[in-house]
Amino acid sequence: MDKYLVRTPRNIEKDDSKVAEKITNLIQTTIRSLKGVVVIEDVQRLKAILRLPSQPTEVLLRALNEAREKIPPRHILQETKIGHTIKRLTKHDDEAVATLAAEIVKEWKQHFQEKLNRPLIEVRCDKKTEELRSTARRHLRKALDSNAEGSYIRKLSEICEREAFRQNKNLVSKNYRRTVRAMIFAVQHKKELRCSVISGDIKPGDLVRIHLAKDKKAESKKS
Amino acid sequence: MFEARLAQGTLLKKVLEAIKDLLNEATWDCNENGMSLQAMDSSHVSLVSLTLNAEGFEPYRCDRNCSLGINLASMSKIFKCASNEDSITIKAGDEGDTITYVFESPNGDKVSDYEMKLMDIETDHLGIPDTTYSCVVKLPAAEFQRICRDLSQIGESVTICCTKDGVRFSASGDLGSGNIKLAQNANVDKEDEAVTIEMQEACTLTFALRYLNFFCKATPLSPQVTLSMSNEVPLVVEYKIGEMGHVRYYLAPKIEDEADS
């Protein structure tokens, strides 16, 4: 059979090998090599070096460079107080030491400020949950403003519902249903509350918290 | 003098099963608050951190802080000698270089004690962030075990990708590739069955499945597992041990080789 066949070379295979290469390129790191992980004993040693008065500049610079490679976790910073030690060095007589110390302080501060109070991103839920939650949103929207279809009200009801969901441990539980129901009825029938929610005097988080607290009291009465 | 008695001995057996494949030996630090352990595996890729609160033991007595270096393989062998219903008492003297385990049957008709040599282990204490992770995923422990087992058929490593569409576990290898996608599932009867995702920013990291499969040995301890991820820090896989404490596994990610590219 081979006699009758004309074999043409195929180019497709080359692409496959590229993909395979990409996968094998990964290397395993170790726990210690990660920037966010520090050895507590090392931090204490560095702090001791940096705190000693009248150290030669080279020693200080070496220690500071070592410290710069890591970003210690918040609780380690609080425990060891190495941040204070480095901050004190920003007023060091030697300019190289002072600038390096200032850079470290700035880097660390920036790292933690970035992470502080970042808003949570809403993650998609499964179909049933989405359905239940959108129903809750619809009712809330109606209760807030029965005729208008404004985008502000839509957003507000969404935020309120999300807050209720979060405060009920991200579960569509009995408590979540109770909280949302209580919220809807309160907003619907108490005009003052409705106005202050819409005007923003009462934050969505607080609105949820009020109704959450009532909920717990009711439960403890029952039991 | 250190003495701790646990009525539910099976809990300690499960804890030991969960860590003994990963660690050969480890130092148990005992103080008035309880027992804890922090140790890295021999390749320094993963770390186990275990906490057992004093309240879980009855009675718990620790006169002064002590560190017990223990060969976990031997400890596990000895614990195999205890029945599941037995209560377990751990005893260590102030100066002695041995530790004693006493197993008592619930009826009190059978008491067995085993003595084991302690060892000297030098370890560093690592400081790892315990809060503010970019993504925190809670899911049923059995589900996580299943995912790890299934994907280890496909490849050696798993890429965990957390976006606002949910969390995706993917692996690829010689035979092809596989993806498992989970969305938040909040509409459940029991809290333990829920999948919840808290996300501050999207995050994609790759880990070795070999280690994740070791971590899954802790599945009998807890119905739910928490995965916390962030860049530049290890993945945290946490199993709660009832009200008593927790076992946390930390795993360093795999990164792309910069030298090659």
Short mmCIF file of C-alpha atoms in Angstrom, two decimals:
data_model
loop_
_atom_site.label_atom_id
_atom_site.label_comp_id
_atom_site.label_asym_id
_atom_site.label_seq_id
_atom_site.Cartn_x
_atom_site.Cartn_y
_atom_site.Cartn_z
CA MET A 1 0.00 0.00 0.00
CA ASP A 2 2.84 2.32 0.80
CA LYS A 3 3.78 2.41 -2.84
CA TYR A 4 0.62 4.20 -3.83
CA LEU A 5 0.72 6.79 -1.13
CA VAL A 6 2.35 10.13 -1.36
CA ARG A 7 3.27 11.31 2.11
CA THR A 8 3.04 15.00 2.76
CA PRO A 9 4.72 16.40 5.87
CA ARG A 10 2.44 17.83 8.50
CA ASN A 11 3.15 21.03 10.37
CA ILE A 12 0.50 20.78 13.02
CA GLU A 13 2.56 18.72 15.42
CA LYS A 14 4.95 21.54 16.11
CA ASP A 15 2.27 23.54 17.89
CA ASP A 16 1.59 20.69 20.28
CA SER A 17 5.18 20.53 21.41
CA LYS A 18 5.07 24.24 22.21
CA VAL A 19 2.11 23.78 24.51
CA ALA A 20 3.82 20.91 26.26
CA GLU A 21 6.90 23.04 26.81
CA LYS A 22 4.85 25.74 28.41
CA ILE A 23 3.55 23.33 31.00
CA THR A 24 6.92 21.93 31.98
CA ASN A 25 8.30 25.39 32.53
CA LEU A 26 6.83 25.64 36.00
CA ILE A 27 9.18 25.29 38.93
CA GLN A 28 8.27 24.64 42.51
CA THR A 29 9.08 27.38 45.00
CA THR A 30 9.72 26.76 48.67
CA ILE A 31 7.83 28.25 51.58
CA ARG A 32 10.81 30.25 52.77
CA SER A 33 11.53 31.83 49.39
CA LEU A 34 8.16 33.59 49.30
CA LYS A 35 8.14 37.30 49.96
CA GLY A 36 5.37 37.22 52.50
CA VAL A 37 6.96 34.56 54.70
CA VAL A 38 9.65 35.38 57.24
CA VAL A 39 11.61 33.35 59.73
CA ILE A 40 10.83 34.93 63.08
CA GLU A 41 14.32 34.24 64.39
CA ASP A 42 15.77 36.07 61.38
CA VAL A 43 13.63 39.11 62.01
CA GLN A 44 14.73 39.21 65.62
CA ARG A 45 18.37 38.87 64.59
CA LEU A 46 18.05 41.70 62.06
CA LYS A 47 16.39 43.87 64.64
CA ALA A 48 19.19 43.23 67.10
CA ILE A 49 21.77 44.22 64.49
CA LEU A 50 19.92 47.36 63.51
CA ARG A 51 19.36 48.46 67.08
CA LEU A 52 22.95 48.27 68.24
CA PRO A 53 24.40 51.75 68.43
CA SER A 54 27.57 52.66 66.53
CA GLN A 55 27.41 49.88 63.99
CA PRO A 56 29.54 50.25 60.87
CA THR A 57 27.57 51.40 57.85
CA GLU A 58 28.24 48.28 55.77
CA VAL A 59 26.70 46.04 58.40
CA LEU A 60 23.61 48.22 58.61
CA LEU A 61 23.25 48.33 54.85
CA ARG A 62 23.57 44.59 54.55
CA ALA A 63 20.94 44.03 57.22
CA LEU A 64 18.60 46.56 55.63
CA ASN A 65 18.98 44.94 52.23
CA GLU A 66 18.13 41.61 53.77
CA ALA A 67 15.04 43.10 55.38
CA ARG A 68 14.00 44.66 52.10
CA GLU A 69 13.64 41.28 50.41
CA LYS A 70 10.69 40.40 52.61
CA ILE A 71 7.41 41.91 53.63
CA PRO A 72 6.74 40.58 57.13
CA PRO A 73 3.11 39.80 57.97
CA ARG A 74 1.25 42.33 60.07
CA HIS A 75 1.21 40.33 63.30
CA ILE A 76 4.97 39.73 63.07
CA LEU A 77 5.55 43.45 62.60
CA GLN A 78 3.46 44.12 65.69
CA GLU A 79 5.18 41.45 67.75
CA THR A 80 8.78 42.22 66.84
CA LYS A 81 8.38 45.99 66.31
CA ILE A 82 11.07 45.84 63.62
CA GLY A 83 9.22 48.60 61.79
CA HIS A 84 9.98 51.03 64.61
CA THR A 85 13.65 50.10 64.49
CA ILE A 86 13.86 50.70 60.77
CA LYS A 87 11.92 53.93 61.00
CA ARG A 88 14.40 55.21 63.56
CA LEU A 89 17.17 54.54 61.05
CA THR A 90 15.60 56.98 58.58
CA LYS A 91 17.19 59.67 60.77
CA HIS A 92 20.60 58.01 60.61
CA ASP A 93 23.64 60.23 59.96
CA ASP A 94 24.74 58.22 56.95
CA GLU A 95 22.65 59.17 53.96
CA ALA A 96 22.72 55.77 52.26
CA VAL A 97 21.36 54.08 55.38
CA ALA A 98 18.72 56.75 55.89
CA THR A 99 17.39 56.59 52.32
CA LEU A 100 17.36 52.80 52.25
CA ALA A 101 15.47 52.68 55.54
CA ALA A 102 12.99 55.26 54.26
CA GLU A 103 12.42 53.19 51.13
CA ILE A 104 11.69 50.06 53.15
CA VAL A 105 9.23 51.87 55.39
CA LYS A 106 7.50 53.29 52.34
CA GLU A 107 7.32 49.91 50.58
CA TRP A 108 5.91 48.10 53.60
CA LYS A 109 3.40 50.82 54.35
CA GLN A 110 2.21 50.86 50.77
CA HIS A 111 1.78 47.09 50.78
CA PHE A 112 -0.48 47.12 53.81
CA GLN A 113 -2.45 50.19 52.82
CA GLU A 114 -3.25 48.59 49.48
CA LYS A 115 -4.65 45.55 51.18
CA LEU A 116 -6.60 47.42 53.82
CA ASN A 117 -10.34 47.79 53.32
CA ARG A 118 -10.46 46.63 49.76
CA PRO A 119 -14.04 46.14 48.72
CA LEU A 120 -15.23 42.59 48.22
CA ILE A 121 -16.00 41.60 44.66
CA GLU A 122 -19.35 39.98 44.05
CA VAL A 123 -18.95 36.38 42.86
CA ARG A 124 -21.52 34.59 40.73
CA CYS A 125 -23.79 32.08 42.47
CA ASP A 126 -25.49 28.98 41.16
CA LYS A 127 -28.83 29.31 39.35
CA LYS A 128 -31.16 28.64 42.25
CA THR A 129 -29.35 31.06 44.53
CA GLU A 130 -29.24 33.76 41.87
CA GLU A 131 -32.95 33.35 41.37
CA LEU A 132 -33.74 33.67 45.06
CA ARG A 133 -31.50 36.65 45.46
CA SER A 134 -32.87 38.49 42.44
CA THR A 135 -36.36 37.99 43.83
CA ALA A 136 -35.23 39.54 47.08
CA ARG A 137 -33.76 42.45 45.14
CA ARG A 138 -36.94 42.96 43.17
CA HIS A 139 -39.07 43.10 46.30
CA LEU A 140 -36.66 45.46 47.96
CA ARG A 141 -36.72 47.73 44.95
CA LYS A 142 -40.50 47.79 44.97
CA ALA A 143 -40.58 48.54 48.66
CA LEU A 144 -38.14 51.39 48.29
CA ASP A 145 -39.93 53.01 45.39
CA SER A 146 -43.12 51.49 44.08
CA ASN A 147 -43.43 53.26 40.72
CA ALA A 148 -40.06 54.61 39.60
CA GLU A 149 -37.55 52.43 37.81
CA GLY A 150 -34.53 54.58 38.57
CA SER A 151 -31.08 53.11 38.33
CA TYR A 152 -30.17 54.60 41.71
CA ILE A 153 -32.91 52.65 43.47
CA ARG A 154 -31.89 49.53 41.60
CA LYS A 155 -28.31 49.93 42.76
CA LEU A 156 -29.37 50.72 46.33
CA SER A 157 -31.56 47.64 46.60
CA GLU A 158 -28.74 45.56 45.18
CA ILE A 159 -26.30 46.86 47.76
CA CYS A 160 -28.79 46.26 50.60
CA GLU A 161 -29.42 42.70 49.47
CA ARG A 162 -25.71 41.98 49.06
CA GLU A 163 -25.06 43.30 52.54
CA ALA A 164 -27.81 41.10 53.97
CA PHE A 165 -26.33 38.11 52.17
CA ARG A 166 -22.85 38.82 53.48
CA GLN A 167 -23.98 39.37 57.05
CA ASN A 168 -25.77 36.04 56.96
CA LYS A 169 -22.50 34.22 56.28
CA ASN A 170 -23.04 34.17 52.51
CA LEU A 171 -25.89 31.70 52.85
CA VAL A 172 -29.49 31.77 51.69
CA SER A 173 -30.60 30.49 55.04
CA LYS A 174 -33.70 30.96 57.15
CA ASN A 175 -32.01 33.91 58.79
CA TYR A 176 -31.27 35.51 55.45
CA ARG A 177 -34.89 35.19 54.38
CA ARG A 178 -36.05 36.59 57.70
CA THR A 179 -33.68 39.52 57.49
CA VAL A 180 -34.70 40.42 53.97
CA ARG A 181 -38.38 40.09 54.80
CA ALA A 182 -38.01 42.30 57.86
CA MET A 183 -36.13 44.85 55.81
CA ILE A 184 -38.75 44.92 53.06
CA PHE A 185 -41.64 45.39 55.46
CA ALA A 186 -39.84 48.03 57.49
CA VAL A 187 -38.93 50.04 54.40
CA GLN A 188 -42.38 49.66 52.93
CA HIS A 189 -44.30 50.84 55.96
CA LYS A 190 -42.01 53.26 57.73
CA LYS A 191 -41.83 56.36 55.63
CA GLU A 192 -39.05 58.01 57.63
CA LEU A 193 -36.85 54.95 57.36
CA ARG A 194 -37.46 54.74 53.64
CA CYS A 195 -36.55 58.38 53.12
CA SER A 196 -33.37 58.15 55.16
CA VAL A 197 -32.29 54.98 53.35
CA ILE A 198 -32.85 56.61 49.97
CA SER A 199 -31.12 59.84 50.98
CA GLY A 200 -28.20 57.84 52.34
CA ASP A 201 -28.56 58.87 56.01
CA ILE A 202 -28.80 55.22 56.92
CA LYS A 203 -26.12 53.11 55.29
CA PRO A 204 -27.19 49.76 53.78
CA GLY A 205 -24.92 47.97 56.23
CA ASP A 206 -26.63 49.59 59.20
CA LEU A 207 -30.08 48.91 57.79
CA VAL A 208 -29.24 45.23 57.59
CA ARG A 209 -27.68 45.23 61.04
CA ILE A 210 -30.82 46.68 62.64
CA HIS A 211 -32.95 43.93 61.20
CA LEU A 212 -30.38 41.28 61.87
CA ALA A 213 -30.34 42.16 65.58
CA LYS A 214 -34.12 42.00 65.84
CA ASP A 215 -33.96 38.62 64.26
CA LYS A 216 -31.60 37.22 66.84
CA LYS A 217 -33.68 38.57 69.73
CA ALA A 218 -36.77 36.90 68.34
CA GLU A 219 -34.91 33.64 68.12
CA SER A 220 -33.64 33.77 71.69
CA LYS A 221 -37.17 34.51 72.92
CA LYS A 222 -38.42 31.41 71.19
CA SER A 223 -35.79 29.19 72.71
CA MET B 1 5.04 18.14 84.22
CA PHE B 2 2.78 17.98 81.22
CA GLU B 3 -0.41 15.97 81.13
CA ALA B 4 -3.33 16.11 78.74
CA ARG B 5 -6.25 13.73 78.49
CA LEU B 6 -8.54 13.58 75.54
CA ALA B 7 -11.77 11.63 76.02
CA GLN B 8 -12.31 11.30 72.28
CA GLY B 9 -9.08 9.59 71.41
CA THR B 10 -10.12 8.99 67.84
CA LEU B 11 -9.69 12.70 67.17
CA LEU B 12 -5.97 12.52 67.93
CA LYS B 13 -5.67 9.43 65.77
CA LYS B 14 -7.24 11.27 62.86
CA VAL B 15 -5.00 14.29 63.42
CA LEU B 16 -1.95 12.09 63.30
CA GLU B 17 -3.14 10.35 60.16
CA ALA B 18 -3.52 13.77 58.59
CA ILE B 19 0.06 14.86 59.17
CA LYS B 20 2.25 11.78 59.38
CA ASP B 21 2.60 11.32 55.62
CA LEU B 22 3.87 14.84 55.19
CA LEU B 23 6.15 15.13 58.21
CA ASN B 24 8.65 12.67 59.60
CA GLU B 25 9.24 14.46 62.82
CA ALA B 26 7.99 17.60 64.47
CA THR B 27 8.20 19.61 67.65
CA TRP B 28 5.05 19.93 69.72
CA ASP B 29 5.07 23.18 71.66
CA CYS B 30 3.03 22.91 74.82
CA ASN B 31 1.98 25.85 76.97
CA GLU B 32 -0.96 26.71 79.18
CA ASN B 33 -3.12 27.54 76.16
CA GLY B 34 -2.72 24.21 74.50
CA MET B 35 -0.54 22.19 72.17
CA SER B 36 0.69 23.41 68.84
CA LEU B 37 2.99 22.21 66.12
CA GLN B 38 4.65 23.93 63.20
CA ALA B 39 6.85 22.00 60.84
CA MET B 40 7.92 21.93 57.21
CA ASP B 41 8.16 18.81 55.11
CA SER B 42 11.63 17.68 54.09
CA SER B 43 11.52 19.52 50.75
CA HIS B 44 10.47 22.81 52.42
CA VAL B 45 7.59 23.22 49.99
CA SER B 46 4.78 22.83 52.48
CA LEU B 47 4.26 23.61 56.11
CA VAL B 48 1.87 22.17 58.66
CA SER B 49 0.55 24.21 61.53
CA LEU B 50 -1.60 22.46 64.07
CA THR B 51 -3.32 23.89 67.13
CA LEU B 52 -5.17 22.00 69.84
CA ASN B 53 -6.67 24.25 72.52
CA ALA B 54 -6.37 23.34 76.17
CA GLU B 55 -10.17 23.56 76.55
CA GLY B 56 -10.55 20.48 74.40
CA PHE B 57 -8.63 18.36 76.90
CA GLU B 58 -9.99 17.24 80.24
CA PRO B 59 -7.89 17.64 82.34
CA TYR B 60 -5.07 19.70 80.86
CA ARG B 61 -2.04 20.49 82.92
CA CYS B 62 1.11 22.25 81.78
CA ASP B 63 3.31 23.62 84.55
CA ARG B 64 5.85 25.20 82.27
CA ASN B 65 6.25 25.58 78.55
CA CYS B 66 7.94 22.65 76.92
CA SER B 67 8.88 21.49 73.44
CA LEU B 68 8.52 17.83 72.66
CA GLY B 69 10.42 16.58 69.64
CA ILE B 70 8.54 13.59 68.36
CA ASN B 71 9.03 11.13 65.53
CA LEU B 72 5.56 11.17 64.02
CA ALA B 73 5.87 7.84 62.25
CA SER B 74 6.55 6.11 65.57
CA MET B 75 3.80 8.08 67.28
CA SER B 76 1.36 7.01 64.62
CA LYS B 77 2.43 3.39 65.03
CA ILE B 78 1.74 3.57 68.75
CA PHE B 79 -1.60 5.31 68.23
CA LYS B 80 -2.67 2.45 65.99
CA CYS B 81 -2.63 0.41 69.21
CA ALA B 82 -5.48 2.50 70.61
CA SER B 83 -9.08 1.64 69.83
CA ASN B 84 -11.35 4.34 68.49
CA GLU B 85 -13.39 4.53 71.70
CA ASP B 86 -10.37 4.81 73.97
CA SER B 87 -9.40 7.97 75.77
CA ILE B 88 -5.82 9.08 75.23
CA THR B 89 -3.58 10.67 77.83
CA ILE B 90 -0.25 12.25 76.91
CA LYS B 91 2.28 12.62 79.72
CA ALA B 92 5.75 14.11 79.80
CA GLY B 93 7.99 14.71 82.79
CA ASP B 94 9.98 17.89 83.35
CA GLU B 95 13.42 16.51 82.63
CA GLY B 96 12.77 13.14 81.13
CA ASP B 97 13.57 12.48 77.53
CA THR B 98 10.55 10.28 77.07
CA ILE B 99 6.84 10.75 76.53
CA THR B 100 4.11 8.39 77.72
CA TYR B 101 0.78 7.64 76.08
CA VAL B 102 -1.96 5.98 78.12
CA PHE B 103 -4.96 4.45 76.37
CA GLU B 104 -7.99 3.74 78.52
CA SER B 105 -11.09 1.90 77.37
CA PRO B 106 -14.38 3.72 78.15
CA ASN B 107 -15.35 1.03 80.62
CA GLY B 108 -12.05 1.33 82.46
CA ASP B 109 -11.37 -2.37 82.14
CA LYS B 110 -8.33 -2.03 79.92
CA VAL B 111 -5.47 0.39 80.37
CA SER B 112 -2.40 0.31 78.18
CA ASP B 113 0.57 2.63 78.32
CA TYR B 114 3.38 3.14 75.84
CA GLU B 115 6.58 5.02 76.32
CA MET B 116 8.47 6.67 73.52
CA LYS B 117 11.83 8.43 73.24
CA LEU B 118 11.86 12.12 72.47
CA MET B 119 14.28 13.64 70.00
CA ASP B 120 16.10 16.92 69.58
CA ILE B 121 14.84 18.83 66.57
CA GLU B 122 16.03 22.27 65.59
CA THR B 123 13.43 24.35 63.85
CA ASP B 124 12.83 27.94 62.84
CA HIS B 125 9.50 29.53 63.49
CA LEU B 126 7.96 30.97 60.36
CA GLY B 127 5.74 34.01 60.29
CA ILE B 128 3.00 33.71 57.69
CA PRO B 129 0.18 36.21 57.15
CA ASP B 130 -3.02 35.02 58.81
CA THR B 131 -5.48 37.56 57.46
CA THR B 132 -6.24 39.64 54.37
CA TYR B 133 -6.08 37.13 51.57
CA SER B 134 -7.17 38.07 48.06
CA CYS B 135 -9.48 35.08 47.76
CA VAL B 136 -11.01 32.89 50.43
CA VAL B 137 -12.93 29.85 49.20
CA LYS B 138 -14.90 27.62 51.55
CA LEU B 139 -16.11 24.30 50.24
CA PRO B 140 -17.07 20.87 51.52
CA ALA B 141 -13.91 18.93 52.38
CA ALA B 142 -15.08 15.84 50.50
CA GLU B 143 -15.64 17.95 47.40
CA PHE B 144 -12.11 19.31 47.60
CA GLN B 145 -10.70 15.84 48.04
CA ARG B 146 -12.62 14.69 45.00
CA ILE B 147 -11.32 17.57 42.90
CA CYS B 148 -7.72 16.90 43.88
CA ARG B 149 -8.05 13.20 43.22
CA ASP B 150 -9.75 13.66 39.86
CA LEU B 151 -7.30 16.25 38.61
CA SER B 152 -4.27 14.26 39.67
CA GLN B 153 -5.32 11.76 36.99
CA ILE B 154 -4.81 14.50 34.43
CA GLY B 155 -1.65 16.26 35.51
CA GLU B 156 0.87 16.99 38.21
CA SER B 157 -0.22 20.48 39.06
CA VAL B 158 -3.47 22.32 39.43
CA THR B 159 -4.11 25.94 38.58
CA ILE B 160 -6.62 27.56 40.88
CA CYS B 161 -8.19 30.58 39.28
CA CYS B 162 -10.58 32.74 41.25
CA THR B 163 -12.66 35.28 39.34
CA LYS B 164 -16.07 36.82 39.73
CA ASP B 165 -17.50 33.86 37.84
CA GLY B 166 -16.40 31.53 40.59
CA VAL B 167 -13.39 29.36 41.21
CA ARG B 168 -11.83 27.14 38.56
CA PHE B 169 -9.47 24.25 39.14
CA SER B 170 -7.63 23.17 36.03
CA ALA B 171 -4.94 20.67 35.21
CA SER B 172 -3.29 19.58 32.02
CA GLY B 173 -0.90 16.84 31.07
CA ASP B 174 0.01 14.34 28.42
CA LEU B 175 -3.48 13.00 27.96
CA GLY B 176 -5.21 16.36 27.75
CA SER B 177 -6.63 18.85 30.16
CA GLY B 178 -9.47 19.17 32.63
CA ASN B 179 -11.33 21.99 34.29
CA ILE B 180 -13.64 21.98 37.30
CA LYS B 181 -15.61 25.12 37.90
CA LEU B 182 -17.46 25.92 41.09
CA ALA B 183 -19.86 28.80 41.58
CA GLN B 184 -21.06 29.97 44.96
CA ASN B 185 -23.74 27.66 46.23
CA ALA B 186 -25.56 29.25 49.10
CA ASN B 187 -28.94 27.58 48.87
CA VAL B 188 -28.26 24.53 51.02
CA ASP B 189 -29.79 22.98 54.10
CA LYS B 190 -26.56 22.61 55.99
CA GLU B 191 -23.91 25.24 56.33
CA ASP B 192 -21.21 22.64 55.70
CA GLU B 193 -22.40 21.93 52.18
CA ALA B 194 -22.15 25.48 50.95
CA VAL B 195 -19.51 26.83 48.61
CA THR B 196 -18.71 30.41 49.47
CA ILE B 197 -16.17 32.67 47.85
CA GLU B 198 -14.95 35.94 49.29
CA MET B 199 -12.80 37.82 46.88
CA GLN B 200 -10.94 41.11 47.05
CA GLU B 201 -9.13 40.68 43.77
CA ALA B 202 -8.91 38.00 41.12
CA CYS B 203 -6.09 35.56 41.69
CA THR B 204 -4.49 32.70 39.72
CA LEU B 205 -1.91 30.38 41.22
CA THR B 206 -0.53 26.93 40.42
CA PHE B 207 0.18 24.22 42.96
CA ALA B 208 1.54 20.69 43.02
CA LEU B 209 -1.28 18.16 43.34
CA ARG B 210 1.00 15.73 45.16
CA TYR B 211 0.96 17.94 48.21
CA LEU B 212 -2.73 18.81 47.98
CA ASN B 213 -3.47 15.09 48.04
CA PHE B 214 -1.43 14.82 51.22
CA PHE B 215 -3.48 17.68 52.71
CA CYS B 216 -6.69 15.89 51.83
CA LYS B 217 -5.77 13.22 54.36
CA ALA B 218 -7.29 15.61 56.90
CA THR B 219 -10.73 15.31 55.31
CA PRO B 220 -12.16 13.08 58.09
CA LEU B 221 -11.47 15.86 60.60
CA SER B 222 -13.84 18.43 59.26
CA PRO B 223 -16.82 18.71 56.91
CA GLN B 224 -15.56 21.96 55.46
CA VAL B 225 -12.24 23.21 54.18
CA THR B 226 -11.09 26.78 53.65
CA LEU B 227 -8.65 27.72 50.90
CA SER B 228 -7.02 31.14 51.15
CA MET B 229 -4.89 32.52 48.35
CA SER B 230 -2.83 35.61 47.72
CA ASN B 231 0.19 36.43 45.65
CA GLU B 232 3.59 36.15 47.32
CA VAL B 233 2.30 34.09 50.22
CA PRO B 234 1.56 30.37 50.38
CA LEU B 235 -1.85 28.83 49.81
CA VAL B 236 -3.57 28.04 53.11
CA VAL B 237 -5.71 24.93 53.38
CA GLU B 238 -7.48 24.94 56.72
CA TYR B 239 -9.48 22.21 58.39
CA LYS B 240 -11.21 22.95 61.68
CA ILE B 241 -10.96 20.25 64.34
CA GLY B 242 -14.36 20.68 65.91
CA GLU B 243 -14.25 23.38 68.57
CA MET B 244 -10.83 22.24 69.59
CA GLY B 245 -8.48 23.84 67.13
CA HIS B 246 -7.42 23.57 63.54
CA VAL B 247 -4.87 22.10 61.22
CA ARG B 248 -3.52 24.44 58.56
CA TYR B 249 -1.44 23.41 55.61
CA TYR B 250 0.60 25.95 53.74
CA LEU B 251 1.83 25.29 50.22
CA ALA B 252 4.25 27.31 48.13
CA PRO B 253 3.04 27.87 44.58
CA LYS B 254 4.73 26.79 41.37
CA ILE B 255 5.96 29.69 39.31
CA GLU B 256 7.09 30.02 35.73
CA ASP B 257 10.78 29.50 35.29
CA GLU B 258 12.24 32.90 34.52
CA ALA B 259 15.54 31.48 33.32
CA ASP B 260 13.87 29.66 30.44
CA SER B 261 11.64 32.35 29.08
#
